[in-house]
PDB file of C-alpha atoms in Angstrom:
ATOM      1  CA  MET A 195     124.568 -26.742 -47.495  1.00 56.00           C
ATOM      2  CA  ILE A 196     121.075 -28.068 -48.517  1.00 62.00           C
ATOM      3  CA  LYS A 197     121.011 -29.174 -44.989  1.00 55.00           C
ATOM      4  CA  ARG A 198     121.467 -25.789 -43.866  1.00 58.00           C
ATOM      5  CA  ILE A 199     118.701 -24.383 -45.924  1.00 56.00           C
ATOM      6  CA  LYS A 200     116.390 -27.240 -44.814  1.00 54.00           C
ATOM      7  CA  LYS A 201     116.942 -26.467 -41.075  1.00 55.00           C
ATOM      8  CA  PHE A 202     116.557 -22.678 -41.539  1.00 54.00           C
ATOM      9  CA  ILE A 203     113.140 -23.338 -43.619  1.00 59.00           C
ATOM     10  CA  ALA A 204     111.908 -25.885 -40.912  1.00 56.00           C
ATOM     11  CA  LEU A 205     112.717 -22.820 -38.240  1.00 58.00           C
ATOM     12  CA  LEU A 206     111.119 -20.163 -39.905  1.00 55.00           C
ATOM     13  CA  LEU A 207     107.593 -22.229 -40.129  1.00 54.00           C
ATOM     14  CA  THR A 208     107.817 -22.711 -36.836  1.00 57.00           C
ATOM     15  CA  VAL A 209     108.210 -18.949 -35.764  1.00 47.00           C
ATOM     16  CA  MET A 210     105.202 -17.927 -38.215  1.00 57.00           C
ATOM     17  CA  CYS A 211     103.210 -20.677 -36.477  1.00 51.00           C
ATOM     18  CA  THR A 212     104.057 -19.372 -33.099  1.00 47.00           C
ATOM     19  CA  PHE A 213     102.707 -15.976 -33.878  1.00 46.00           C
ATOM     20  CA  SER A 214      99.837 -17.076 -35.837  1.00 49.00           C
ATOM     21  CA  LEU A 215      98.638 -18.736 -32.540  1.00 43.00           C
ATOM     22  CA  ILE A 216      99.217 -15.990 -30.205  1.00 43.00           C
ATOM     23  CA  PRO A 217      95.682 -14.450 -29.370  1.00 43.00           C
ATOM     24  CA  GLU A 218      94.090 -11.389 -30.659  1.00 46.00           C
ATOM     25  CA  HIS A 219      94.264  -9.280 -27.605  1.00 42.00           C
ATOM     26  CA  THR A 220      97.682  -9.039 -26.941  1.00 42.00           C
ATOM     27  CA  ASN A 221      99.859  -7.088 -24.790  1.00 42.00           C
ATOM     28  CA  VAL A 222     101.676  -5.841 -27.675  1.00 41.00           C
ATOM     29  CA  LYS A 223     101.352  -2.581 -28.960  1.00 44.00           C
ATOM     30  CA  ALA A 224     101.969  -0.568 -31.750  1.00 44.00           C
ATOM     31  CA  ALA A 225     101.069   2.914 -30.750  1.00 45.00           C
ATOM     32  CA  SER A 226     101.974   4.988 -27.732  1.00 56.00           C
ATOM     33  CA  THR A 227      98.876   6.820 -25.883  1.00 57.00           C
ATOM     34  CA  PRO A 228      96.905   8.732 -26.659  1.00 60.00           C
ATOM     35  CA  ARG A 229      95.669   6.396 -29.334  1.00 84.00           C
ATOM     36  CA  VAL A 230      92.441   8.312 -29.975  1.00 90.00           C
ATOM     37  CA  MET A 231      92.615  12.109 -31.486  1.00 90.00           C
ATOM     38  CA  LEU A 232      91.077  14.985 -32.505  1.00 92.00           C
ATOM     39  CA  THR A 233      91.467  15.293 -36.146  1.00 92.00           C
ATOM     40  CA  ASP A 234      89.015  17.826 -37.425  1.00 94.00           C
ATOM     41  CA  TYR A 235      85.991  19.911 -36.410  1.00 95.00           C
ATOM     42  CA  SER A 236      83.601  22.352 -37.576  1.00 95.00           C
ATOM     43  CA  PHE A 237      80.748  24.790 -36.787  1.00 95.00           C
ATOM     44  CA  SER A 238      77.079  24.849 -37.962  1.00 94.00           C
ATOM     45  CA  THR A 239      77.422  28.597 -38.693  1.00 93.00           C
ATOM     46  CA  ASP A 240      80.392  31.136 -39.874  1.00 90.00           C
ATOM     47  CA  LYS A 241      79.864  33.658 -37.179  1.00 91.00           C
ATOM     48  CA  ILE A 242      78.789  32.981 -33.570  1.00 94.00           C
ATOM     49  CA  TYR A 243      77.520  35.723 -31.640  1.00 92.00           C
ATOM     50  CA  ALA A 244      77.079  35.933 -28.376  1.00 92.00           C
ATOM     51  CA  GLY A 245      74.040  34.623 -27.152  1.00 92.00           C
ATOM     52  CA  ASP A 246      73.651  32.160 -30.264  1.00 93.00           C
ATOM     53  CA  SER A 247      72.946  28.573 -30.261  1.00 95.00           C
ATOM     54  CA  PHE A 248      75.459  26.251 -32.484  1.00 95.00           C
ATOM     55  CA  THR A 249      76.826  22.697 -33.341  1.00 95.00           C
ATOM     56  CA  LEU A 250      80.030  21.632 -33.341  1.00 95.00           C
ATOM     57  CA  ASP A 251      81.143  18.703 -35.393  1.00 95.00           C
ATOM     58  CA  PHE A 252      84.323  16.816 -35.206  1.00 94.00           C
ATOM     59  CA  THR A 253      86.064  13.873 -36.123  1.00 95.00           C
ATOM     60  CA  LEU A 254      87.917  11.816 -33.791  1.00 94.00           C
ATOM     61  CA  GLU A 255      90.470   8.813 -35.320  1.00 94.00           C
ATOM     62  CA  ASN A 256      91.696   5.370 -33.429  1.00 92.00           C
ATOM     63  CA  THR A 257      95.390   5.864 -34.603  1.00 91.00           C
ATOM     64  CA  ALA A 258      96.627   2.337 -33.160  1.00 89.00           C
ATOM     65  CA  TRP A 259      96.131  -0.432 -35.667  1.00 89.00           C
ATOM     66  CA  TYR A 260      94.076  -2.663 -32.911  1.00 88.00           C
ATOM     67  CA  GLU A 261      90.577  -1.607 -31.931  1.00 91.00           C
ATOM     68  CA  VAL A 262      89.673   0.398 -28.480  1.00 93.00           C
ATOM     69  CA  ARG A 263      86.299   0.598 -26.767  1.00 94.00           C
ATOM     70  CA  ASN A 264      83.668   2.550 -24.312  1.00 94.00           C
ATOM     71  CA  ILE A 265      84.580   5.490 -25.903  1.00 94.00           C
ATOM     72  CA  LYS A 266      83.410   8.649 -23.880  1.00 94.00           C
ATOM     73  CA  CYS A 267      83.515  12.520 -24.873  1.00 94.00           C
ATOM     74  CA  THR A 268      82.935  14.960 -22.880  1.00 94.00           C
ATOM     75  CA  VAL A 269      82.662  19.292 -23.832  1.00 95.00           C
ATOM     76  CA  PHE A 270      83.557  21.706 -21.702  1.00 94.00           C
ATOM     77  CA  SER A 271      84.658  25.105 -21.368  1.00 93.00           C
ATOM     78  CA  GLU A 272      86.999  27.356 -19.212  1.00 87.00           C
ATOM     79  CA  ASN A 273      84.769  29.295 -17.039  1.00 91.00           C
ATOM     80  CA  GLY A 274      81.202  27.842 -18.451  1.00 92.00           C
ATOM     81  CA  GLU A 275      81.263  30.441 -20.812  1.00 95.00           C
ATOM     82  CA  ILE A 276      79.647  27.684 -23.562  1.00 95.00           C
ATOM     83  CA  ILE A 277      77.477  25.180 -22.440  1.00 93.00           C
ATOM     84  CA  PRO A 278      75.591  21.986 -23.763  1.00 93.00           C
ATOM     85  CA  ILE A 279      71.951  21.980 -24.819  1.00 90.00           C
ATOM     86  CA  LYS A 280      71.248  18.651 -24.840  1.00 76.00           C
ATOM     87  CA  SER A 281      73.094  15.501 -23.038  1.00 69.00           C
ATOM     88  CA  ALA A 282      75.109  17.596 -20.583  1.00 77.00           C
ATOM     89  CA  GLY A 283      77.837  17.421 -23.312  1.00 86.00           C
ATOM     90  CA  THR A 284      78.908  14.130 -23.228  1.00 91.00           C
ATOM     91  CA  GLY A 285      78.933  11.475 -26.401  1.00 92.00           C
ATOM     92  CA  TYR A 286      79.321   7.834 -26.275  1.00 93.00           C
ATOM     93  CA  ILE A 287      80.948   5.571 -29.388  1.00 93.00           C
ATOM     94  CA  ASP A 288      80.755   1.462 -28.569  1.00 94.00           C
ATOM     95  CA  LYS A 289      84.169   0.592 -30.254  1.00 93.00           C
ATOM     96  CA  LEU A 290      86.599   1.976 -33.053  1.00 93.00           C
ATOM     97  CA  PRO A 291      88.518   0.042 -35.102  1.00 93.00           C
ATOM     98  CA  GLY A 292      91.809   0.550 -35.798  1.00 90.00           C
ATOM     99  CA  GLU A 293      93.215   3.407 -37.967  1.00 91.00           C
ATOM    100  CA  GLU A 294      89.269   4.307 -38.318  1.00 93.00           C
ATOM    101  CA  THR A 295      87.567   7.844 -37.404  1.00 94.00           C
ATOM    102  CA  ALA A 296      84.230   8.632 -36.027  1.00 94.00           C
ATOM    103  CA  GLU A 297      82.034  11.641 -35.927  1.00 94.00           C
ATOM    104  CA  LEU A 298      80.334  13.679 -33.125  1.00 94.00           C
ATOM    105  CA  SER A 299      77.822  16.496 -33.108  1.00 93.00           C
ATOM    106  CA  PHE A 300      77.030  18.496 -29.834  1.00 94.00           C
ATOM    107  CA  GLU A 301      74.627  21.377 -29.985  1.00 94.00           C
ATOM    108  CA  LEU A 302      75.909  24.330 -28.026  1.00 95.00           C
ATOM    109  CA  GLU A 303      74.926  27.996 -26.760  1.00 95.00           C
ATOM    110  CA  SER A 304      77.149  30.770 -26.099  1.00 95.00           C
ATOM    111  CA  LEU A 305      75.983  33.223 -23.020  1.00 94.00           C
ATOM    112  CA  LYS A 306      74.488  36.393 -23.879  1.00 90.00           C
ATOM    113  CA  ASN A 307      76.995  38.262 -21.651  1.00 90.00           C
ATOM    114  CA  LEU A 308      80.095  37.498 -23.120  1.00 91.00           C
ATOM    115  CA  GLU A 309      82.688  39.729 -24.462  1.00 90.00           C
ATOM    116  CA  GLU A 310      84.100  39.908 -28.071  1.00 89.00           C
ATOM    117  CA  LYS A 311      86.505  37.205 -28.511  1.00 91.00           C
ATOM    118  CA  ALA A 312      87.721  33.518 -29.153  1.00 93.00           C
ATOM    119  CA  TYR A 313      87.083  31.091 -25.918  1.00 96.00           C
ATOM    120  CA  LYS A 314      88.702  27.966 -25.602  1.00 96.00           C
ATOM    121  CA  LEU A 315      86.847  24.635 -25.359  1.00 95.00           C
ATOM    122  CA  THR A 316      88.141  21.537 -24.159  1.00 95.00           C
ATOM    123  CA  ILE A 317      87.247  18.112 -25.556  1.00 95.00           C
ATOM    124  CA  GLN A 318      87.892  15.472 -23.294  1.00 94.00           C
ATOM    125  CA  THR A 319      88.201  11.678 -24.532  1.00 94.00           C
ATOM    126  CA  GLU A 320      87.909   8.309 -22.484  1.00 94.00           C
ATOM    127  CA  TYR A 321      88.213   5.123 -23.546  1.00 94.00           C
ATOM    128  CA  GLU A 322      89.803   1.658 -22.806  1.00 92.00           C
ATOM    129  CA  ASP A 323      91.883  -1.347 -24.344  1.00 88.00           C
ATOM    130  CA  TRP A 324      92.055  -4.820 -23.456  1.00 85.00           C
ATOM    131  CA  ASP A 325      95.506  -3.315 -21.722  1.00 83.00           C
ATOM    132  CA  GLY A 326      93.826  -0.485 -19.625  1.00 88.00           C
ATOM    133  CA  SER A 327      91.770   2.707 -19.629  1.00 91.00           C
ATOM    134  CA  TYR A 328      93.353   6.130 -21.154  1.00 91.00           C
ATOM    135  CA  GLU A 329      92.153   9.907 -21.584  1.00 92.00           C
ATOM    136  CA  ALA A 330      93.405  12.320 -24.046  1.00 91.00           C
ATOM    137  CA  LYS A 331      92.005  16.274 -24.384  1.00 92.00           C
ATOM    138  CA  ASP A 332      92.146  18.382 -27.148  1.00 93.00           C
ATOM    139  CA  THR A 333      91.404  22.464 -27.112  1.00 94.00           C
ATOM    140  CA  ILE A 334      89.615  24.000 -29.768  1.00 94.00           C
ATOM    141  CA  TYR A 335      88.867  27.919 -29.731  1.00 95.00           C
ATOM    142  CA  VAL A 336      84.996  29.551 -30.296  1.00 95.00           C
ATOM    143  CA  PRO A 337      85.069  33.234 -31.602  1.00 94.00           C
ATOM    144  CA  ILE A 338      82.195  34.957 -30.206  1.00 93.00           C
ATOM    145  CA  ASN A 339      81.161  38.112 -31.741  1.00 91.00           C
ATOM    146  CA  LEU A 340      79.003  40.965 -31.104  1.00 90.00           C
ATOM    147  CA  GLY A 341      76.191  42.363 -32.727  1.00 88.00           C
ATOM    148  CA  THR A 342      76.323  45.420 -34.800  1.00 91.00           C
ATOM    149  CA  GLU A 343      73.463  48.058 -34.754  1.00 92.00           C
ATOM    150  CA  ILE A 344      72.966  51.605 -35.228  1.00 95.00           C
ATOM    151  CA  VAL A 345      70.295  54.245 -34.737  1.00 95.00           C
ATOM    152  CA  VAL A 346      70.021  57.812 -36.350  1.00 95.00           C
ATOM    153  CA  SER A 347      68.266  60.356 -34.900  1.00 94.00           C
ATOM    154  CA  ASP A 348      68.048  64.159 -34.190  1.00 93.00           C
ATOM    155  CA  VAL A 349      68.883  65.075 -38.042  1.00 93.00           C
ATOM    156  CA  TYR A 350      68.606  68.722 -38.140  1.00 91.00           C
ATOM    157  CA  ILE A 351      69.258  70.779 -41.238  1.00 88.00           C
ATOM    158  CA  ALA A 352      69.048  74.785 -41.192  1.00 75.00           C
ATOM    159  CA  ASP A 353      66.628  75.139 -44.098  1.00 69.00           C
ATOM    160  CA  GLU A 354      65.330  78.759 -43.637  1.00 73.00           C
ATOM    161  CA  ASN A 355      66.166  80.855 -46.486  1.00 80.00           C
ATOM    162  CA  ILE A 356      68.790  78.742 -48.100  1.00 84.00           C
ATOM    163  CA  HIS A 357      70.029  80.225 -51.381  1.00 85.00           C
ATOM    164  CA  LEU A 358      72.064  79.125 -54.171  1.00 87.00           C
ATOM    165  CA  GLY A 359      75.534  78.572 -53.332  1.00 84.00           C
ATOM    166  CA  ASP A 360      74.951  79.279 -49.405  1.00 86.00           C
ATOM    167  CA  ASN A 361      76.274  76.998 -46.881  1.00 89.00           C
ATOM    168  CA  ILE A 362      74.481  74.692 -45.080  1.00 90.00           C
ATOM    169  CA  GLU A 363      74.735  72.541 -41.689  1.00 91.00           C
ATOM    170  CA  ILE A 364      73.723  69.052 -41.426  1.00 92.00           C
ATOM    171  CA  LEU A 365      73.072  67.927 -37.765  1.00 94.00           C
ATOM    172  CA  ALA A 366      72.564  63.963 -36.801  1.00 95.00           C
ATOM    173  CA  THR A 367      73.171  61.822 -33.755  1.00 96.00           C
ATOM    174  CA  VAL A 368      74.836  58.020 -34.311  1.00 97.00           C
ATOM    175  CA  ASN A 369      73.666  55.697 -31.066  1.00 97.00           C
ATOM    176  CA  ASN A 370      75.377  52.453 -30.759  1.00 96.00           C
ATOM    177  CA  THR A 371      72.559  50.357 -29.782  1.00 94.00           C
ATOM    178  CA  GLY A 372      74.227  47.046 -30.454  1.00 91.00           C
ATOM    179  CA  ALA A 373      76.195  45.103 -28.177  1.00 89.00           C
ATOM    180  CA  GLY A 374      79.633  45.579 -30.100  1.00 90.00           C
ATOM    181  CA  LYS A 375      81.599  48.537 -30.368  1.00 92.00           C
ATOM    182  CA  ILE A 376      81.776  50.024 -33.367  1.00 95.00           C
ATOM    183  CA  TYR A 377      84.882  51.347 -35.048  1.00 96.00           C
ATOM    184  CA  LYS A 378      85.876  54.285 -37.656  1.00 96.00           C
ATOM    185  CA  VAL A 379      82.204  55.779 -38.013  1.00 97.00           C
ATOM    186  CA  ILE A 380      82.116  58.256 -41.121  1.00 97.00           C
ATOM    187  CA  ALA A 381      78.678  60.243 -41.928  1.00 96.00           C
ATOM    188  CA  SER A 382      78.413  61.691 -45.256  1.00 96.00           C
ATOM    189  CA  VAL A 383      76.373  63.571 -47.420  1.00 95.00           C
ATOM    190  CA  SER A 384      75.464  63.449 -50.809  1.00 93.00           C
ATOM    191  CA  GLY A 385      71.962  64.628 -52.952  1.00 89.00           C
ATOM    192  CA  ASP A 386      70.942  66.573 -55.751  1.00 88.00           C
ATOM    193  CA  HIS A 387      70.697  70.062 -54.007  1.00 85.00           C
ATOM    194  CA  VAL A 388      74.288  70.020 -52.058  1.00 89.00           C
ATOM    195  CA  ASN A 389      77.795  68.916 -52.730  1.00 92.00           C
ATOM    196  CA  ASP A 390      78.948  65.792 -51.186  1.00 93.00           C
ATOM    197  CA  GLY A 391      80.721  66.271 -47.700  1.00 93.00           C
ATOM    198  CA  SER A 392      81.669  63.914 -45.058  1.00 94.00           C
ATOM    199  CA  THR A 393      83.020  63.892 -41.675  1.00 95.00           C
ATOM    200  CA  PHE A 394      84.701  61.481 -39.074  1.00 96.00           C
ATOM    201  CA  VAL A 395      82.872  60.574 -35.903  1.00 96.00           C
ATOM    202  CA  GLY A 396      85.391  58.000 -34.583  1.00 95.00           C
ATOM    203  CA  ASN A 397      84.761  55.276 -32.617  1.00 97.00           C
ATOM    204  CA  ILE A 398      81.229  54.500 -30.241  1.00 96.00           C
ATOM    205  CA  GLU A 399      81.008  52.230 -27.114  1.00 95.00           C
ATOM    206  CA  PRO A 400      78.000  50.491 -27.286  1.00 93.00           C
ATOM    207  CA  GLY A 401      75.150  52.282 -25.442  1.00 93.00           C
ATOM    208  CA  LYS A 402      76.593  55.870 -26.474  1.00 96.00           C
ATOM    209  CA  SER A 403      76.380  58.222 -29.355  1.00 96.00           C
ATOM    210  CA  GLY A 404      78.450  60.283 -31.694  1.00 96.00           C
ATOM    211  CA  ASN A 405      77.555  63.751 -32.894  1.00 96.00           C
ATOM    212  CA  VAL A 406      77.561  64.639 -36.651  1.00 95.00           C
ATOM    213  CA  ASP A 407      78.045  68.105 -37.999  1.00 94.00           C
ATOM    214  CA  ILE A 408      78.613  68.733 -41.769  1.00 94.00           C
ATOM    215  CA  ILE A 409      78.617  71.664 -43.695  1.00 92.00           C
ATOM    216  CA  VAL A 410      78.127  71.418 -47.177  1.00 92.00           C
ATOM    217  CA  LYS A 411      77.608  74.096 -50.370  1.00 91.00           C
ATOM    218  CA  THR A 412      73.987  74.240 -52.348  1.00 87.00           C
ATOM    219  CA  LYS A 413      74.145  73.479 -55.891  1.00 86.00           C
ATOM    220  CA  ALA A 414      70.716  73.121 -57.175  1.00 85.00           C
ATOM    221  CA  LEU A 415      67.434  74.684 -57.123  1.00 84.00           C
ATOM    222  CA  MET A 416      64.754  72.928 -55.712  1.00 77.00           C
ATOM    223  CA  GLY A 417      62.447  70.797 -57.566  1.00 75.00           C
ATOM    224  CA  SER A 418      60.513  67.533 -58.404  1.00 76.00           C
ATOM    225  CA  GLY A 419      62.045  64.210 -57.602  1.00 76.00           C
ATOM    226  CA  MET A 420      65.354  65.324 -56.065  1.00 84.00           C
ATOM    227  CA  LYS A 421      66.778  63.728 -52.780  1.00 89.00           C
ATOM    228  CA  ASN A 422      69.015  64.147 -50.572  1.00 91.00           C
ATOM    229  CA  GLU A 423      71.045  61.298 -48.465  1.00 94.00           C
ATOM    230  CA  LEU A 424      72.690  60.649 -45.087  1.00 95.00           C
ATOM    231  CA  THR A 425      75.011  57.591 -45.036  1.00 96.00           C
ATOM    232  CA  ILE A 426      76.528  56.596 -41.910  1.00 96.00           C
ATOM    233  CA  SER A 427      79.535  53.881 -42.045  1.00 97.00           C
ATOM    234  CA  TYR A 428      81.332  51.788 -39.740  1.00 97.00           C
ATOM    235  CA  GLU A 429      83.367  48.889 -39.039  1.00 95.00           C
ATOM    236  CA  ASN A 430      83.047  46.106 -36.424  1.00 91.00           C
ATOM    237  CA  LEU A 431      86.212  44.557 -34.446  1.00 87.00           C
ATOM    238  CA  ASP A 432      87.068  42.019 -37.374  1.00 85.00           C
ATOM    239  CA  GLY A 433      87.017  45.197 -39.777  1.00 89.00           C
ATOM    240  CA  GLU A 434      83.849  43.913 -41.671  1.00 90.00           C
ATOM    241  CA  GLU A 435      82.253  47.269 -43.179  1.00 94.00           C
ATOM    242  CA  PHE A 436      78.169  48.359 -42.594  1.00 94.00           C
ATOM    243  CA  SER A 437      76.684  51.303 -43.485  1.00 94.00           C
ATOM    244  CA  GLU A 438      73.131  52.915 -43.131  1.00 94.00           C
ATOM    245  CA  THR A 439      71.597  55.544 -45.192  1.00 95.00           C
ATOM    246  CA  ILE A 440      68.941  58.222 -43.987  1.00 92.00           C
ATOM    247  CA  GLN A 441      66.621  59.591 -46.420  1.00 92.00           C
ATOM    248  CA  LEU A 442      66.920  63.709 -45.736  1.00 89.00           C
ATOM    249  CA  GLY A 443      64.225  64.329 -48.526  1.00 83.00           C
ATOM    250  CA  GLN A 444      64.288  67.869 -50.446  1.00 82.00           C
ATOM    251  CA  ILE A 445      66.033  71.181 -49.193  1.00 82.00           C
ATOM    252  CA  ASP A 446      64.081  74.423 -50.069  1.00 80.00           C
ATOM    253  CA  VAL A 447      67.167  75.691 -51.908  1.00 82.00           C
ATOM    254  CA  LYS A 448      65.709  79.650 -53.547  1.00 83.00           C
ATOM    255  CA  GLU A 449      67.418  81.684 -56.147  1.00 82.00           C
ATOM    256  CA  GLN A 450      69.970  83.671 -54.728  1.00 75.00           C
ATOM    257  CA  SER A 451      68.649  87.453 -54.087  1.00 68.00           C
ATOM    258  CA  TYR A 452      71.004  90.729 -54.757  1.00 61.00           C
ATOM    259  CA  ALA A 453      68.327  93.303 -53.735  1.00 57.00           C
ATOM    260  CA  GLY A 454      69.982  93.688 -50.648  1.00 54.00           C
ATOM    261  CA  LEU A 455      73.271  94.078 -52.142  1.00 51.00           C
ATOM    262  CA  ILE A 456      71.860  96.957 -54.441  1.00 49.00           C
ATOM    263  CA  GLU A 457      70.240  98.979 -51.316  1.00 55.00           C
ATOM    264  CA  VAL A 458      73.417  98.589 -49.574  1.00 49.00           C
ATOM    265  CA  LYS A 459      75.513  99.766 -52.160  1.00 52.00           C
ATOM    266  CA  GLU A 460      72.957 102.237 -52.883  1.00 54.00           C
ATOM    267  CA  ASP A 461      72.947 103.913 -49.105  1.00 54.00           C
ATOM    268  CA  THR A 462      76.935 103.990 -49.463  1.00 56.00           C
ATOM    269  CA  GLU A 463      77.404 106.122 -52.569  1.00 57.00           C
ATOM    270  CA  GLU A 464      78.496 109.657 -51.752  1.00 58.00           C
ATOM    271  CA  PRO A 465      75.882 112.307 -52.478  1.00 57.00           C
ATOM    272  CA  MET A 466      76.300 114.530 -55.818  1.00 61.00           C
ATOM    273  CA  LEU A 467      77.304 118.348 -54.727  1.00 62.00           C
ATOM    274  CA  SER A 468      75.043 120.910 -56.873  1.00 68.00           C
ATOM    275  CA  ASP A 469      76.800 123.576 -58.527  1.00 71.00           C
ATOM    276  CA  ARG A 470      75.485 126.127 -55.934  1.00 72.00           C
ATOM    277  CA  ALA A 471      76.933 124.195 -52.840  1.00 73.00           C
ATOM    278  CA  LYS A 472      80.178 124.181 -55.001  1.00 72.00           C
ATOM    279  CA  LEU A 473      79.918 128.084 -55.545  1.00 76.00           C
ATOM    280  CA  TRP A 474      79.816 128.350 -51.781  1.00 74.00           C
ATOM    281  CA  ILE A 475      82.559 126.318 -51.057  1.00 79.00           C
ATOM    282  CA  VAL A 476      84.295 127.925 -52.924  1.00 72.00           C
ATOM    283  CA  ALA A 477      83.377 131.484 -51.569  1.00 74.00           C
ATOM    284  CA  GLY A 478      84.340 130.399 -48.176  1.00 75.00           C
ATOM    285  CA  ALA A 479      87.668 129.168 -48.872  1.00 73.00           C
ATOM    286  CA  ILE A 480      88.651 132.600 -50.358  1.00 78.00           C
ATOM    287  CA  VAL A 481      87.138 134.266 -47.758  1.00 73.00           C
ATOM    288  CA  LEU A 482      89.504 132.199 -45.536  1.00 76.00           C
ATOM    289  CA  VAL A 483      92.431 133.248 -46.759  1.00 68.00           C
ATOM    290  CA  ILE A 484      91.645 136.849 -46.779  1.00 76.00           C
ATOM    291  CA  ILE A 485      91.411 136.349 -42.941  1.00 78.00           C
ATOM    292  CA  LEU A 486      94.469 134.649 -42.624  1.00 73.00           C
ATOM    293  CA  LEU A 487      96.475 137.079 -44.457  1.00 69.00           C
ATOM    294  CA  MET A 488      94.922 140.055 -42.621  1.00 75.00           C
ATOM    295  CA  LEU A 489      95.584 138.540 -39.383  1.00 73.00           C
ATOM    296  CA  ARG A 490      99.207 137.790 -40.576  1.00 68.00           C
ATOM    297  CA  ARG A 491      99.802 141.297 -41.714  1.00 67.00           C
ATOM    298  CA  LYS A 492      98.694 142.277 -38.318  1.00 69.00           C
ATOM    299  CA  MET A 493     100.754 140.566 -36.324  1.00 69.00           C
ATOM    300  CA  LYS A 494     104.045 141.291 -38.298  1.00 62.00           C
ATOM    301  CA  LEU A 495     103.019 144.890 -37.844  1.00 63.00           C
ATOM    302  CA  ARG A 496     103.165 144.571 -33.935  1.00 67.00           C
ATOM    303  CA  LYS A 497     106.194 142.753 -34.125  1.00 62.00           C
ATOM    304  CA  LEU A 498     107.846 145.954 -35.914  1.00 57.00           C
ATOM    305  CA  GLU A 499     106.526 148.348 -33.390  1.00 60.00           C
ATOM    306  CA  ARG A 500     108.095 146.411 -30.508  1.00 62.00           C
ATOM    307  CA  GLU A 501     111.542 146.461 -32.147  1.00 57.00           C
ATOM    308  CA  PHE A 502     111.624 150.621 -32.511  1.00 55.00           C
ATOM    309  CA  GLU A 503     110.459 150.735 -28.965  1.00 56.00           C
TER     310      GLU A 503
END
């Protein structure tokens, strides 16, 4: 029994010594390709707009337990929508030990005429070990935003002869001067002279305009330090809310005038009859009755004469 144990120990030591003599660059592989892969990435800004420059930072990890060398990374977009600013979109790493990571950065720029959507960006990694060459591709998406901007023009208030309690009409034009479409455009009026009011304008394409037409009732007379505002609120494609406020200034609201109503009332009242006029009316009525009675009697006599004949 002791001899068998000694033989087993001797065999085990022989095997261990044999493995210790295997050179470092052995053909034994511990992981299948690809061994180098993208594990994390970030952009230098939260919002990337069409035409903006930005930096892409990403992390490469060697998932094998042994070293890889001559690592070349190339960054490119599907149809050239995003282009490198420096180094033709290529970066190099001399070597990367097993189970280690490396950081790379690329300065990129998006084209100015892009639509508002996410664009595919490919990171191609080429590398070597003692057994051959390999290639891996990772895909990330770059969300491109379009800037929103509006100009409010042609503001008009029909402010002639406005009295307290009157309805007034406020007109304006909302011009979409940004690169992106704006959504859920709402115009609202508030202030010291008028009650609050609003109207839904709708969606406005870039380069187009929307019309504002709000009718509100006046609530206060014109006074110093009073103001009124027109606010345009809207959203972009991502649902972010924006607003712009235009000062309307003071509105000349006057005290309500009832003079015209009094004149109209006086003109429509029935005139009072005098006593003499009343007497003539009564006398005329009596004469009319007498004439009618005489005509009736005469017609009756003619009828009797015809019957006797």
